[in-house]
Amino acid sequence: MKRAIAIALLGLFAPMIQGALAVFVTGGWIPDAALLLVVAIGLGWPGSLATALLLATWIGFVTDLLSGTLIGQHALISLCAFGTARVVSVHFNLHSAPTQMTLVAGLTAGTALALGALTAFFSPEAGPGFAGGFSLVRHAVVNALAAPFAIAAVAALLGRLDEDSGRRVLRLEPRRLSP
Amino acid sequence: MTDNRSRIAIALVSVALAGGALVSMLVDRRSTGHELSWWSGAVLDLAVPVQKMVATPIDFARDAVRDYVAVLDVRDENAALRRQLAEIEEENLQLREALVAGGRLARIAEMRDDFEVPMLPAELVGLDVSAWFRSGLVDRGRQHGVFSGMPVINEQGLVGLVTATSRSAAKVMLLIDRQSAVDAVIQRSRSRGIVRGAHGDDLIFEFVVRDGDVQAGDVLVTSGLGGVYPKGLRIGEVTEVSASDSKMLQTAAVRPAVDFGRLEQVFVMLRRGPTMELLYATDEGDSAEVPEPAERPKS
């Protein structure tokens, strides 16, 4: 429960901080906090899969609210990104930084394509919805570079929350034994 | 057996969540007014103080560096002169607009009336978290009299349009967003067309080849048609006219008047155009008049 609350809060505040930083660092040089968080839980969520799915959707909805997209667009993509990360992590060893970076770069391109396709479908008047070329490569590289740190940070947070519950059990142990 | 049940449960949860997201998109697409629900409004309301908290130390550090480099008095004087220059430029633009339109002084007075809309200063606290869209979050919402469909400007020109509001925040679709489209006119030749957001920070002006007299350096202003934006707001400057493949439409690249990379202070025009009023009135209890803001706007 604690882990779910921690990730939910992280999913709420990380995109807000990203949005605030974007005012100062323009041009798409800030990593996509939501995508990184979704990938991180996709790779290392230790609890129930249903909770992780709910968390991924929640992170997507928060992104939708802080973005110019239709509400639900990022939620759907977030769900797919989580699923992809989960499936890939079952079949490949994603413990090394290069493999994580490759996965995130691929997912960045995939989510951009999916966002473009959904925008073109739901808002055809906006024209072709996919921004390709340099912006996509730059964004994929920025996300890929940040990925190992984000994944490690989330894993450490999840691990710490586990450790805390373990410590509490140990602290209670002597009391039970004392007469 | 339990494993199978768990798999079915996960599949059902996935389908339900994906279905929910799709339904949400359809509902959002169909809805006209975007005065957000309480929970989504609460997220936006929470975003404003969080983003201000993040911005404050950065602002402080940036200002300290600026102050160290520049002499304070000179900077203040410079700022005052810039403000004055912006005002004179705006006035000049309006006068030129009026002269081009009819050459009558009476028209100038009429235009001034058009522009005498109460303005609410607002601060841009956050930009779009998606790299593929261009919107911003400002720290003024419904309690300040800000509603969907209101234009947003700054001293340089047109910034965008309010697309969603919560109690104390509003989402603004920037002019450079690819979903944005503004009816515009070339100030010199009066050629009309549509300005759309291109990928990146540029704009595209689409106009009809037959009537199009468009050259690099031409200034684009809002035409006032479409009933969304008032007439005469500066949009940008034509940088290049593309060779046309089509017999009907031609495009020109436009550099926005507003520097979207340095956007901080904006003004919300507290009046919606007739089209926006028609679109959004039903969602706000058929009110033709925008409610009085809690804070007095500085016009």
GROMACS .gro file of C-alpha atoms in nm, chain A residues 15-96:
model
   82
   15PRO     CA    1   0.510   1.586  -1.414
   16MET     CA    2   0.428   1.910  -1.228
   17ILE     CA    3   0.798   1.969  -1.158
   18GLN     CA    4   0.879   1.878  -1.517
   19GLY     CA    5   0.625   2.137  -1.640
   20ALA     CA    6   0.774   2.406  -1.414
   21LEU     CA    7   1.127   2.332  -1.535
   22ALA     CA    8   1.011   2.344  -1.898
   23VAL     CA    9   0.952   2.720  -1.855
   24PHE     CA   10   1.325   2.766  -1.794
   25VAL     CA   11   1.468   2.491  -2.013
   26THR     CA   12   1.280   2.511  -2.339
   27GLY     CA   13   1.319   2.300  -2.650
   28GLY     CA   14   1.239   1.954  -2.514
   29TRP     CA   15   1.560   1.898  -2.319
   30ILE     CA   16   1.377   1.780  -2.008
   31PRO     CA   17   1.317   1.405  -1.976
   32ASP     CA   18   0.961   1.275  -1.979
   33ALA     CA   19   0.904   1.207  -1.607
   34ALA     CA   20   0.579   1.020  -1.663
   35LEU     CA   21   0.718   0.780  -1.922
   36LEU     CA   22   1.027   0.708  -1.712
   37LEU     CA   23   0.817   0.641  -1.406
   38VAL     CA   24   0.586   0.407  -1.599
   39VAL     CA   25   0.884   0.216  -1.740
   40ALA     CA   26   1.042   0.198  -1.394
   41ILE     CA   27   0.733   0.043  -1.241
   42GLY     CA   28   0.697  -0.181  -1.545
   43LEU     CA   29   1.044  -0.319  -1.481
   44GLY     CA   30   1.047  -0.335  -1.106
   45TRP     CA   31   0.701  -0.332  -0.949
   46PRO     CA   32   0.706  -0.604  -0.685
   47GLY     CA   33   0.337  -0.604  -0.592
   48SER     CA   34   0.013  -0.689  -0.766
   49LEU     CA   35  -0.004  -0.632  -1.140
   50ALA     CA   36  -0.351  -0.481  -1.114
   51THR     CA   37  -0.219  -0.209  -0.881
   52ALA     CA   38   0.065  -0.137  -1.123
   53LEU     CA   39  -0.182  -0.105  -1.410
   54LEU     CA   40  -0.389   0.139  -1.207
   55LEU     CA   41  -0.078   0.339  -1.123
   56ALA     CA   42   0.030   0.356  -1.488
   57THR     CA   43  -0.316   0.482  -1.586
   58TRP     CA   44  -0.313   0.737  -1.304
   59ILE     CA   45   0.026   0.871  -1.418
   60GLY     CA   46  -0.114   0.901  -1.771
   61PHE     CA   47  -0.422   1.089  -1.651
   62VAL     CA   48  -0.207   1.337  -1.457
   63THR     CA   49   0.001   1.394  -1.771
   64ASP     CA   50  -0.318   1.450  -1.971
   65LEU     CA   51  -0.429   1.717  -1.726
   66LEU     CA   52  -0.097   1.900  -1.750
   67SER     CA   53  -0.083   1.870  -2.125
   68GLY     CA   54  -0.279   1.993  -2.426
   69THR     CA   55  -0.400   1.646  -2.517
   70LEU     CA   56  -0.746   1.497  -2.481
   71ILE     CA   57  -0.805   1.354  -2.135
   72GLY     CA   58  -0.732   0.983  -2.163
   73GLN     CA   59  -0.479   0.999  -2.445
   74HIS     CA   60  -0.169   0.971  -2.228
   75ALA     CA   61  -0.353   0.733  -1.993
   76LEU     CA   62  -0.401   0.484  -2.275
   77ILE     CA   63  -0.046   0.524  -2.399
   78SER     CA   64   0.088   0.493  -2.046
   79LEU     CA   65  -0.097   0.166  -2.007
   80CYS     CA   66   0.053   0.036  -2.331
   81ALA     CA   67   0.403   0.154  -2.233
   82PHE     CA   68   0.370  -0.024  -1.900
   83GLY     CA   69   0.255  -0.343  -2.073
   84THR     CA   70   0.541  -0.327  -2.321
   85ALA     CA   71   0.800  -0.268  -2.048
   86ARG     CA   72   0.658  -0.556  -1.846
   87VAL     CA   73   0.652  -0.801  -2.138
   88VAL     CA   74   1.000  -0.702  -2.256
   89SER     CA   75   1.138  -0.738  -1.902
   90VAL     CA   76   1.006  -1.095  -1.888
   91HIS     CA   77   1.185  -1.196  -2.208
   92PHE     CA   78   1.508  -0.994  -2.181
   93ASN     CA   79   1.754  -0.910  -1.911
   94LEU     CA   80   1.707  -0.536  -1.854
   95HIS     CA   81   1.939  -0.489  -1.559
   96SER     CA   82   2.214  -0.309  -1.748
   0.00000   0.00000   0.00000
